[in-house]
Coordinates of N, CA and C in Angstrom, one line a residue:
M1 N 43.8 -26.7 -5.3 CA 43.2 -25.9 -4.2 C 42.0 -25.4 -4.5
E2 N 41.3 -25.7 -3.8 CA 40.1 -24.7 -3.3 C 39.8 -23.3 -3.9
H3 N 38.8 -22.9 -4.5 CA 38.5 -21.7 -4.8 C 37.1 -21.1 -3.9
D4 N 36.9 -20.4 -3.1 CA 35.8 -19.7 -2.6 C 35.5 -18.5 -3.6
L5 N 34.3 -18.7 -4.3 CA 34.0 -17.8 -5.1 C 32.2 -17.3 -4.7
T6 N 32.3 -17.0 -3.0 CA 31.3 -16.7 -2.6 C 31.3 -15.3 -3.0
L7 N 32.2 -14.5 -2.7 CA 31.7 -12.9 -2.9 C 31.7 -12.8 -4.4
I8 N 32.3 -13.4 -5.2 CA 32.1 -13.2 -6.7 C 30.4 -13.6 -7.1
S9 N 30.1 -14.7 -6.4 CA 28.6 -15.0 -6.7 C 27.6 -14.2 -6.3
T10 N 27.9 -13.8 -5.2 CA 26.8 -12.9 -4.7 C 26.7 -11.4 -5.1
I11 N 27.8 -11.0 -5.7 CA 28.0 -9.9 -6.7 C 27.2 -9.9 -7.9
A12 N 27.6 -11.0 -8.6 CA 26.9 -11.4 -9.8 C 25.8 -11.4 -10.0
A13 N 25.1 -12.6 -9.0 CA 23.6 -12.6 -8.9 C 23.0 -11.4 -8.6
A14 N 23.5 -10.3 -7.7 CA 22.9 -9.3 -7.2 C 22.8 -8.5 -8.1
L15 N 23.8 -8.0 -8.9 CA 24.0 -7.2 -10.2 C 22.7 -7.9 -11.4
G16 N 23.2 -8.8 -11.7 CA 22.6 -9.3 -12.7 C 20.8 -9.6 -12.2
L17 N 20.5 -9.9 -11.3 CA 18.7 -10.0 -11.2 C 18.2 -8.6 -10.9
A18 N 19.3 -7.6 -10.2 CA 18.8 -6.2 -10.2 C 18.9 -5.8 -11.7
L19 N 19.6 -6.0 -12.7 CA 19.7 -5.2 -14.1 C 18.4 -5.9 -14.6
I20 N 17.9 -7.1 -14.5 CA 16.7 -7.7 -15.6 C 15.5 -7.2 -14.5
F21 N 15.6 -7.1 -13.3 CA 14.2 -7.0 -12.5 C 13.6 -5.3 -12.5
G22 N 15.3 -4.4 -13.0 CA 14.6 -3.1 -12.6 C 14.3 -2.6 -14.4
F23 N 14.7 -3.4 -15.1 CA 14.1 -2.7 -16.4 C 13.0 -3.5 -16.7
L24 N 12.2 -4.5 -16.2 CA 11.1 -4.9 -16.2 C 10.4 -4.3 -15.3
A25 N 11.2 -3.5 -14.0 CA 10.1 -2.7 -13.4 C 10.0 -1.1 -14.2
A26 N 10.5 -1.0 -14.9 CA 10.7 0.2 -15.4 C 9.5 -0.1 -16.9
K27 N 9.3 -1.0 -17.0 CA 8.9 -1.3 -18.4 C 7.3 -1.1 -18.0
L28 N 7.2 -1.4 -16.5 CA 5.7 -1.7 -16.1 C 5.4 -0.4 -15.7
R29 N 6.3 0.7 -15.9 CA 6.4 2.0 -15.4 C 6.2 2.1 -13.9
L30 N 6.9 1.2 -13.1 CA 7.2 1.3 -11.9 C 8.5 2.0 -11.8
P31 N 8.9 2.5 -10.5 CA 10.4 2.8 -10.3 C 11.2 1.5 -10.2
A32 N 12.8 1.7 -11.0 CA 13.3 0.9 -10.6 C 14.0 -0.1 -9.6
L33 N 13.5 1.1 -8.6 CA 14.0 0.4 -6.8 C 12.8 -0.9 -6.6
V34 N 11.9 -0.9 -7.3 CA 10.9 -2.1 -6.8 C 11.6 -3.4 -7.5
G35 N 12.0 -3.3 -8.6 CA 12.9 -4.7 -9.2 C 13.8 -4.7 -8.6
Y36 N 14.6 -4.0 -7.8 CA 16.1 -4.1 -7.4 C 15.5 -4.9 -5.9
L37 N 14.6 -4.5 -5.3 CA 13.7 -5.1 -3.8 C 13.3 -6.3 -4.2
F38 N 13.1 -6.6 -5.4 CA 12.4 -7.9 -5.9 C 13.7 -9.0 -6.1
A39 N 14.7 -8.4 -6.6 CA 15.9 -9.3 -6.6 C 16.4 -9.6 -5.6
G40 N 16.4 -8.8 -4.4 CA 16.9 -9.3 -3.3 C 16.5 -9.7 -2.4
V41 N 15.0 -9.8 -2.8 CA 13.6 -11.0 -2.1 C 14.4 -12.6 -2.6
L42 N 14.7 -12.7 -4.2 CA 15.1 -13.6 -4.7 C 15.8 -14.4 -3.8
I43 N 17.2 -13.4 -4.1 CA 18.7 -14.5 -3.5 C 18.6 -14.1 -2.2
G44 N 17.4 -14.1 -1.3 CA 17.6 -14.2 -0.3 C 17.3 -15.5 0.5
P45 N 17.2 -15.8 1.7 CA 17.3 -17.1 2.2 C 15.8 -17.7 2.5
F46 N 14.6 -16.8 2.0 CA 13.3 -16.8 2.4 C 12.7 -17.5 0.9
T47 N 13.6 -17.7 0.1 CA 12.7 -18.1 -1.5 C 13.5 -19.2 -1.8
P48 N 13.0 -19.9 -2.5 CA 13.8 -20.9 -3.1 C 14.8 -20.6 -4.3
G49 N 15.8 -21.8 -4.2 CA 16.6 -21.4 -5.3 C 17.7 -20.8 -4.8
F50 N 18.7 -20.2 -5.6 CA 20.2 -19.4 -5.5 C 19.5 -18.7 -3.8
V51 N 20.7 -18.6 -2.9 CA 20.6 -18.2 -2.0 C 22.2 -17.5 -2.1
A52 N 21.9 -16.1 -1.6 CA 23.3 -15.4 -1.4 C 23.8 -15.2 -0.2
D53 N 25.1 -14.9 -0.2 CA 25.6 -14.8 1.5 C 25.0 -13.8 2.1
V54 N 24.4 -14.2 3.3 CA 23.5 -13.3 3.7 C 24.7 -12.0 4.5
S55 N 25.8 -12.4 5.1 CA 26.8 -11.6 5.6 C 27.4 -10.9 4.9
L56 N 27.8 -11.6 3.5 CA 28.7 -10.7 2.5 C 27.5 -9.5 1.9
A57 N 26.5 -9.8 1.6 CA 25.0 -9.3 0.9 C 24.9 -8.2 2.2
S58 N 24.7 -8.2 3.3 CA 24.6 -7.2 4.2 C 25.9 -5.9 4.1
Q59 N 26.9 -6.7 4.8 CA 28.0 -5.6 4.4 C 28.2 -5.0 3.1
L60 N 28.0 -5.3 1.7 CA 27.8 -5.0 0.4 C 26.7 -3.8 0.7
A61 N 25.7 -4.1 0.8 CA 24.4 -3.2 1.1 C 24.7 -2.2 2.0
E62 N 25.9 -2.4 3.1 CA 25.9 -1.0 3.7 C 26.9 0.0 3.2
I63 N 28.1 -0.7 2.3 CA 28.7 0.2 1.2 C 28.1 0.8 0.4
G64 N 26.9 0.0 0.1 CA 26.1 0.7 -1.2 C 25.2 1.9 -0.5
V65 N 25.0 2.0 0.7 CA 24.3 3.2 1.5 C 25.3 4.0 1.7
M66 N 26.6 3.8 2.1 CA 27.8 5.2 2.5 C 28.0 5.4 1.3
L67 N 28.3 5.0 0.0 CA 28.4 5.7 -1.1 C 27.2 6.5 -1.6
L68 N 25.9 5.8 -1.7 CA 24.8 6.6 -2.1 C 24.9 8.1 -0.9
M69 N 25.1 8.0 0.5 CA 25.0 9.1 1.3 C 26.2 10.1 0.8
F70 N 27.4 9.4 0.3 CA 28.5 10.2 0.1 C 28.2 10.9 -1.2
G71 N 27.4 10.5 -2.5 CA 27.1 11.2 -3.1 C 26.1 12.2 -3.0
V72 N 24.9 11.8 -2.1 CA 24.2 13.0 -1.1 C 25.0 14.2 -0.9
G73 N 25.9 13.4 0.1 CA 26.5 14.9 0.3 C 27.5 15.6 -0.5
L74 N 27.9 15.5 -1.5 CA 28.2 16.2 -2.8 C 27.2 17.3 -3.3
H75 N 26.3 16.7 -3.4 CA 24.9 17.5 -3.5 C 24.4 18.7 -2.4
F76 N 24.3 18.2 -1.4 CA 23.7 18.7 -0.1 C 24.5 19.1 0.9
S77 N 24.5 20.5 1.2 CA 25.3 21.0 2.2 C 24.2 21.2 3.4
L78 N 25.3 21.6 4.4 CA 24.4 22.7 5.6 C 23.7 23.6 5.4
G79 N 24.8 24.4 4.2 CA 23.9 25.7 3.7 C 22.3 25.5 3.1
D80 N 22.2 24.2 2.3 CA 21.1 23.6 1.6 C 20.3 23.5 2.7
L81 N 20.4 22.6 3.8 CA 20.0 22.6 5.1 C 19.1 23.6 5.7
L82 N 19.9 24.8 6.1 CA 19.4 25.7 6.6 C 18.7 26.9 5.8
A83 N 18.8 26.7 4.3 CA 17.9 27.3 3.3 C 16.4 26.8 3.4
V84 N 16.1 25.5 3.6 CA 15.0 24.9 3.8 C 14.4 25.0 5.3
R85 N 15.1 25.2 6.4 CA 15.3 24.8 7.7 C 13.7 25.1 7.9
R86 N 13.0 26.2 7.5 CA 11.5 26.5 8.2 C 10.8 25.9 7.5
I87 N 10.6 24.7 6.7 CA 10.2 23.8 6.6 C 10.3 22.5 7.0
A88 N 11.6 22.3 6.8 CA 12.4 20.3 7.0 C 12.3 20.4 8.4
V89 N 12.6 21.4 9.3 CA 12.8 21.0 10.7 C 11.4 21.0 11.7
P90 N 10.3 22.0 11.0 CA 9.2 21.8 11.8 C 8.4 20.5 11.5
G91 N 8.6 20.6 10.3 CA 7.8 19.6 9.5 C 8.1 18.5 9.6
A92 N 9.8 18.1 9.7 CA 10.1 16.8 10.2 C 9.4 16.2 11.6
I93 N 9.6 17.2 12.7 CA 9.9 17.0 13.8 C 7.9 16.7 14.2
V94 N 7.2 17.5 13.4 CA 5.8 17.5 14.0 C 5.1 16.0 13.3
Q95 N 5.7 15.9 12.0 CA 5.3 14.0 11.2 C 5.8 13.1 12.3
M96 N 7.0 13.5 12.9 CA 7.8 11.9 13.5 C 6.9 11.7 14.9
L97 N 6.7 12.9 15.5 CA 5.9 12.7 16.7 C 4.1 12.3 16.2
A98 N 3.5 12.7 15.4 CA 2.4 12.0 14.6 C 2.1 10.9 14.5
A99 N 3.5 10.5 13.8 CA 3.6 8.8 13.2 C 3.6 8.2 14.3
T100 N 4.6 8.6 15.4 CA 4.7 7.6 16.2 C 3.8 7.5 17.5
L101 N 2.8 8.8 17.5 CA 1.3 8.5 18.3 C 0.6 7.5 17.8
L102 N 0.6 7.6 16.2 CA -0.6 6.6 15.4 C -0.1 5.3 15.8
G103 N 1.2 5.2 15.6 CA 1.8 3.8 15.7 C 1.5 3.1 17.0
M104 N 1.9 4.0 18.1 CA 1.7 3.8 19.2 C 0.3 3.3 19.7
A105 N -0.7 4.1 19.4 CA -2.2 3.9 19.5 C -2.3 2.4 18.7
A106 N -1.6 2.2 17.6 CA -2.3 0.8 16.8 C -1.8 -0.2 17.3
G107 N -0.7 -0.3 18.0 CA 0.2 -1.2 18.7 C -0.7 -1.8 20.4
L108 N -1.0 -0.1 20.8 CA -1.7 -0.5 22.0 C -2.9 -1.1 21.3
V109 N -4.0 -1.0 20.9 CA -5.1 -1.5 20.1 C -4.8 -3.0 19.8
W110 N -4.1 -3.4 19.5 CA -3.3 -4.8 18.9 C -3.3 -5.2 20.2
G111 N -2.7 -4.7 21.3 CA -2.6 -5.6 22.5 C -1.2 -5.7 22.8
W112 N -0.6 -4.7 22.1 CA 0.9 -4.7 22.5 C 1.4 -4.0 23.5
S113 N 2.6 -4.3 24.3 CA 3.0 -3.7 25.3 C 3.4 -2.3 25.2
L114 N 3.5 -1.3 26.0 CA 3.7 -0.2 26.0 C 5.2 0.3 25.1
P115 N 6.2 -0.7 25.6 CA 7.2 -0.3 24.7 C 7.3 -0.5 23.3
A116 N 6.8 -2.4 23.4 CA 6.8 -2.7 21.9 C 5.6 -1.4 21.2
A117 N 4.7 -0.9 21.6 CA 4.1 -0.1 21.0 C 4.7 1.5 20.3
L118 N 5.7 1.8 21.4 CA 6.5 2.6 21.0 C 7.5 2.5 20.0
V119 N 8.1 1.3 20.1 CA 9.2 1.0 19.3 C 8.5 0.8 17.6
L120 N 7.2 0.4 17.8 CA 6.6 0.6 16.3 C 6.2 1.9 15.8
G121 N 5.7 2.5 16.8 CA 5.6 4.1 16.3 C 7.1 4.9 16.1
I122 N 8.0 4.4 16.3 CA 9.8 5.0 15.9 C 9.7 4.5 14.7
C123 N 9.5 3.5 14.5 CA 9.6 2.7 13.0 C 9.1 3.3 12.0
L124 N 7.4 3.5 12.1 CA 6.7 4.0 11.3 C 7.1 5.8 11.1
S125 N 7.8 6.5 12.0 CA 7.8 7.6 12.0 C 8.8 8.1 11.1
V126 N 10.1 7.3 10.7 CA 11.0 7.7 9.7 C 11.0 7.1 8.5
A127 N 11.0 8.0 7.5 CA 11.0 7.5 6.1 C 12.4 6.9 5.7
S128 N 12.4 5.8 4.8 CA 14.2 5.4 4.1 C 14.8 6.4 3.4
T129 N 15.8 6.6 3.8 CA 16.7 7.8 3.2 C 17.4 7.4 1.9
V130 N 17.4 6.0 2.1 CA 18.0 5.4 0.5 C 16.8 5.5 -0.3
V131 N 15.6 4.8 0.1 CA 14.7 4.9 -0.9 C 14.3 5.7 -1.5
L132 N 14.1 7.0 -0.5 CA 13.8 8.4 -1.0 C 14.7 8.8 -2.2
L133 N 15.9 9.0 -1.4 CA 16.8 9.2 -2.3 C 16.8 8.8 -3.8
R134 N 16.8 7.6 -3.9 CA 16.9 6.8 -5.1 C 15.9 7.5 -6.1
A135 N 14.7 7.5 -5.2 CA 13.3 7.8 -6.0 C 13.6 9.3 -6.8
L136 N 14.1 10.3 -5.9 CA 14.7 11.8 -6.3 C 15.4 11.8 -7.5
E137 N 16.6 10.6 -7.1 CA 17.5 10.7 -8.3 C 16.7 10.4 -9.4
G138 N 16.1 9.3 -9.8 CA 15.2 8.7 -10.6 C 14.7 10.0 -11.4
Q139 N 13.9 10.6 -10.5 CA 13.0 11.6 -11.1 C 13.6 13.4 -11.4
G140 N 15.0 13.2 -11.0 CA 15.8 14.3 -11.7 C 15.6 15.7 -10.6
S141 N 15.2 15.3 -9.3 CA 14.3 16.2 -8.5 C 15.2 16.4 -7.4
M142 N 16.5 16.1 -7.7 CA 17.5 16.3 -6.4 C 17.5 18.0 -6.1
E143 N 17.9 18.5 -7.4 CA 18.3 19.9 -7.5 C 17.2 20.7 -7.5
T144 N 15.9 20.6 -7.2 CA 14.7 21.5 -7.7 C 14.2 21.9 -5.8
Y145 N 13.6 22.7 -5.5 CA 13.5 23.2 -4.5 C 12.8 22.2 -3.2
N146 N 11.8 21.5 -4.1 CA 11.1 20.1 -3.3 C 12.0 19.3 -3.0
G147 N 12.6 19.2 -3.9 CA 14.0 17.9 -3.7 C 15.0 18.3 -2.6
R148 N 15.6 19.3 -2.1 CA 16.2 20.1 -1.1 C 15.1 19.9 0.2
V149 N 14.2 20.2 -0.1 CA 13.2 20.2 1.1 C 13.0 18.5 1.7
A150 N 12.8 17.6 0.5 CA 12.7 16.6 0.7 C 13.9 15.9 1.7
V151 N 15.1 16.1 1.0 CA 16.5 15.6 1.4 C 16.9 16.5 2.8
G152 N 16.5 17.6 3.3 CA 16.4 18.3 4.3 C 15.5 17.7 5.5
W153 N 14.6 17.2 4.9 CA 13.8 16.7 5.8 C 14.1 15.4 6.5
L154 N 14.7 14.5 5.3 CA 15.4 13.2 5.6 C 16.8 13.6 6.6
V155 N 17.2 14.6 6.6 CA 18.5 14.6 7.4 C 18.0 15.1 9.0
V156 N 17.1 15.8 8.8 CA 16.4 16.1 10.5 C 16.2 15.0 10.9
E157 N 15.2 13.8 9.9 CA 14.7 12.8 10.6 C 16.0 11.6 11.0
D158 N 17.1 12.1 10.2 CA 18.2 10.8 10.8 C 19.1 11.2 11.9
L159 N 19.0 12.8 12.1 CA 19.8 13.3 13.3 C 18.6 12.9 14.1
A160 N 17.4 13.0 14.2 CA 16.5 13.1 15.4 C 16.5 11.4 16.0
M161 N 17.2 10.3 14.5 CA 17.0 9.0 15.2 C 18.3 8.7 15.9
V162 N 19.4 9.4 15.7 CA 20.3 9.1 16.3 C 20.3 9.3 18.0
L163 N 19.6 10.6 18.4 CA 19.2 10.5 19.7 C 18.0 9.5 20.0
V164 N 17.2 9.2 19.3 CA 16.4 8.2 19.9 C 16.5 6.8 19.8
L165 N 17.8 6.5 19.3 CA 18.5 5.2 19.3 C 19.3 5.3 20.7
V166 N 19.9 6.4 21.0 CA 20.6 6.4 22.5 C 19.4 6.4 23.3
L167 N 18.3 7.0 23.3 CA 17.6 7.0 24.7 C 16.4 5.9 24.8
L168 N 16.2 5.3 23.6 CA 15.4 4.0 23.1 C 16.0 3.3 24.5
P169 N 16.5 2.3 24.4 CA 16.8 1.4 25.6 C 16.5 1.7 27.0
P170 N 17.3 2.8 27.2 CA 16.8 3.3 29.0 C 15.0 3.4 28.9
L171 N 14.9 4.3 28.1 CA 13.2 4.7 28.4 C 12.3 3.5 28.3
A172 N 12.6 2.6 27.1 CA 11.7 1.1 27.0 C 12.0 0.1 28.4
S173 N 13.3 0.3 29.0 CA 13.3 -0.3 30.5 C 12.5 0.8 31.3
S174 N 12.4 1.7 31.4 CA 11.6 2.6 32.1 C 10.1 2.1 32.4
L175 N 9.7 2.1 30.8 CA 8.8 1.7 30.5 C 8.1 -0.1 30.7
A176 N 9.0 -0.7 31.0 CA 8.8 -2.1 31.1 C 8.2 -2.5 32.5
P177 N 7.3 -3.4 32.7 CA 7.0 -3.7 34.2 C 7.7 -3.9 34.9
G178 N 7.8 -3.2 36.2 CA 8.6 -3.6 37.3 C 9.9 -3.5 37.3
Q179 N 10.2 -2.3 36.0 CA 11.3 -1.8 35.7 C 11.5 -0.2 36.1
S180 N 12.7 0.6 36.0 CA 12.9 2.1 36.3 C 14.1 2.3 36.1
V181 N 14.0 3.2 35.4 CA 15.4 4.2 34.8 C 15.2 5.7 35.5
G182 N 16.2 6.0 36.1 CA 15.8 7.4 36.3 C 16.5 8.5 35.5
A183 N 16.0 9.7 35.8 CA 15.9 10.8 35.1 C 17.1 11.0 34.7
W184 N 17.9 11.1 35.5 CA 19.5 11.3 35.3 C 20.1 10.3 34.3
Q185 N 19.7 9.0 34.5 CA 20.4 8.5 33.3 C 20.3 8.6 31.8
L186 N 18.9 8.9 31.7 CA 18.5 9.7 30.4 C 19.0 10.8 30.1
L187 N 18.7 11.7 30.8 CA 19.7 13.3 30.5 C 21.4 12.9 30.2
E188 N 21.9 11.8 31.3 CA 23.0 11.2 30.9 C 23.7 11.1 29.4
S189 N 22.6 10.0 28.7 CA 22.8 9.4 27.5 C 22.5 10.7 26.6
L190 N 21.6 11.4 27.1 CA 21.4 12.6 25.9 C 22.8 13.6 25.8
G191 N 23.2 13.9 27.1 CA 24.1 14.6 27.3 C 25.2 14.2 26.0
K192 N 26.0 12.9 26.7 CA 26.8 12.5 25.8 C 26.5 12.0 24.4
T193 N 25.3 11.5 23.8 CA 25.2 11.9 22.6 C 24.9 13.2 21.8
L194 N 24.7 14.3 22.5 CA 25.0 15.4 22.2 C 26.6 16.1 22.2
L195 N 27.0 15.7 23.2 CA 28.7 15.7 23.2 C 29.3 15.2 21.6
Q196 N 28.8 13.9 21.7 CA 29.8 13.4 20.9 C 29.2 14.1 19.1
V197 N 28.2 14.3 19.1 CA 27.7 14.6 17.7 C 27.8 16.1 17.5
G198 N 28.3 16.8 18.5 CA 28.9 18.1 18.6 C 30.4 18.2 17.9
V199 N 31.3 17.4 18.8 CA 32.4 16.9 18.3 C 32.5 16.8 17.0
F200 N 31.4 15.8 16.6 CA 32.0 15.4 15.1 C 31.5 16.3 14.4
V201 N 30.6 17.1 14.3 CA 30.1 18.3 13.5 C 31.4 19.3 13.2
G202 N 32.0 19.4 14.6 CA 33.0 20.6 14.8 C 33.9 20.0 13.7
L203 N 34.7 18.7 14.1 CA 35.6 18.3 13.5 C 34.8 18.0 11.8
M204 N 33.9 17.8 11.4 CA 33.5 17.8 10.1 C 34.0 19.3 9.6
L205 N 33.3 20.0 10.0 CA 33.2 21.7 9.7 C 34.5 22.6 9.6
F206 N 35.8 21.7 10.3 CA 36.6 22.5 10.6 C 37.6 21.6 9.4
V207 N 37.8 20.2 9.5 CA 38.6 19.4 9.2 C 38.6 19.0 7.7
G208 N 36.9 18.9 7.6 CA 36.8 18.8 6.6 C 36.6 19.8 5.4
R209 N 36.5 21.3 5.6 CA 36.0 22.3 4.8 C 37.6 23.3 5.0
R210 N 38.5 22.8 5.8 CA 39.6 23.7 6.1 C 41.2 22.9 6.0
F211 N 41.1 21.9 6.3 CA 42.4 21.1 6.6 C 42.7 20.1 5.7
F212 N 41.4 19.6 5.1 CA 41.8 18.8 3.9 C 42.2 19.4 2.4
P213 N 41.2 20.6 2.4 CA 41.4 21.4 1.2 C 42.9 21.9 1.2
W214 N 43.5 22.2 2.3 CA 44.5 22.8 2.4 C 45.9 21.8 2.4
V215 N 45.3 20.4 2.9 CA 46.7 19.5 2.3 C 46.6 19.1 1.1
L216 N 45.1 19.0 0.6 CA 45.4 18.9 -0.9 C 46.0 19.7 -1.8
W217 N 45.9 21.3 -1.3 CA 46.5 22.7 -2.1 C 47.7 22.1 -1.9
C218 N 48.3 22.2 -0.7 CA 50.1 22.0 -0.8 C 50.4 20.6 -1.3
W219 N 49.7 19.7 -1.1 CA 49.8 18.7 -2.0 C 50.2 18.7 -3.5
S220 N 49.4 19.6 -4.0 CA 49.3 19.6 -5.6 C 50.5 20.7 -5.9
G221 N 50.9 21.7 -4.8 CA 51.7 22.6 -5.0 C 53.3 21.6 -5.3
M222 N 53.1 21.0 -4.3 CA 54.5 20.1 -4.0 C 54.6 19.1 -5.8
A223 N 53.8 18.7 -5.5 CA 53.5 18.0 -7.0 C 54.1 18.6 -8.4
K224 N 53.9 20.0 -8.3 CA 54.1 21.0 -9.7 C 55.6 21.1 -9.6

């Protein structure tokens, strides 16, 4: 009987190399995340030697991101975001706009089309939530005021990117030569996204904060 050990070999190689290169990065006074990234490059399809299953690795990476964001949610709440809103909200918006314009300018100077330059600018306008959170955790700065501002900044960027990802396809189509998308389509996409986000936030605040604790309380009472 044949045994498929793709999942086991992918996890073993990833964890083993991450441990080794994370330790080496720490010895070189670099963030351990640098070693983790280098380990990922080594087992990727673009370097010689062992190649992990790309599909499985991508799914495992998504699970890791979800677990990391879940851990952040345990330490950062809506109240924390509101506490730093005067810095995080305008700061994130101004930074995203400035980075987008600079990226667009660079793309246009390189001879790129306007939609391509716009995508480049948007990509440069957001920070990696996973990388920054890992760095804050490594420095023990998650619970400090600056750490809360940084996390709030990231949350605002992530929320803004939800709207951007919805509006980007019709907007890029309208900017392409010979193509046009009406303002109504853009407003319709934005309205649907805002409605979905509003429903999600409402369910999260009600179900997550009121219904689930009530269910757990009743369940614990029945268990006794």
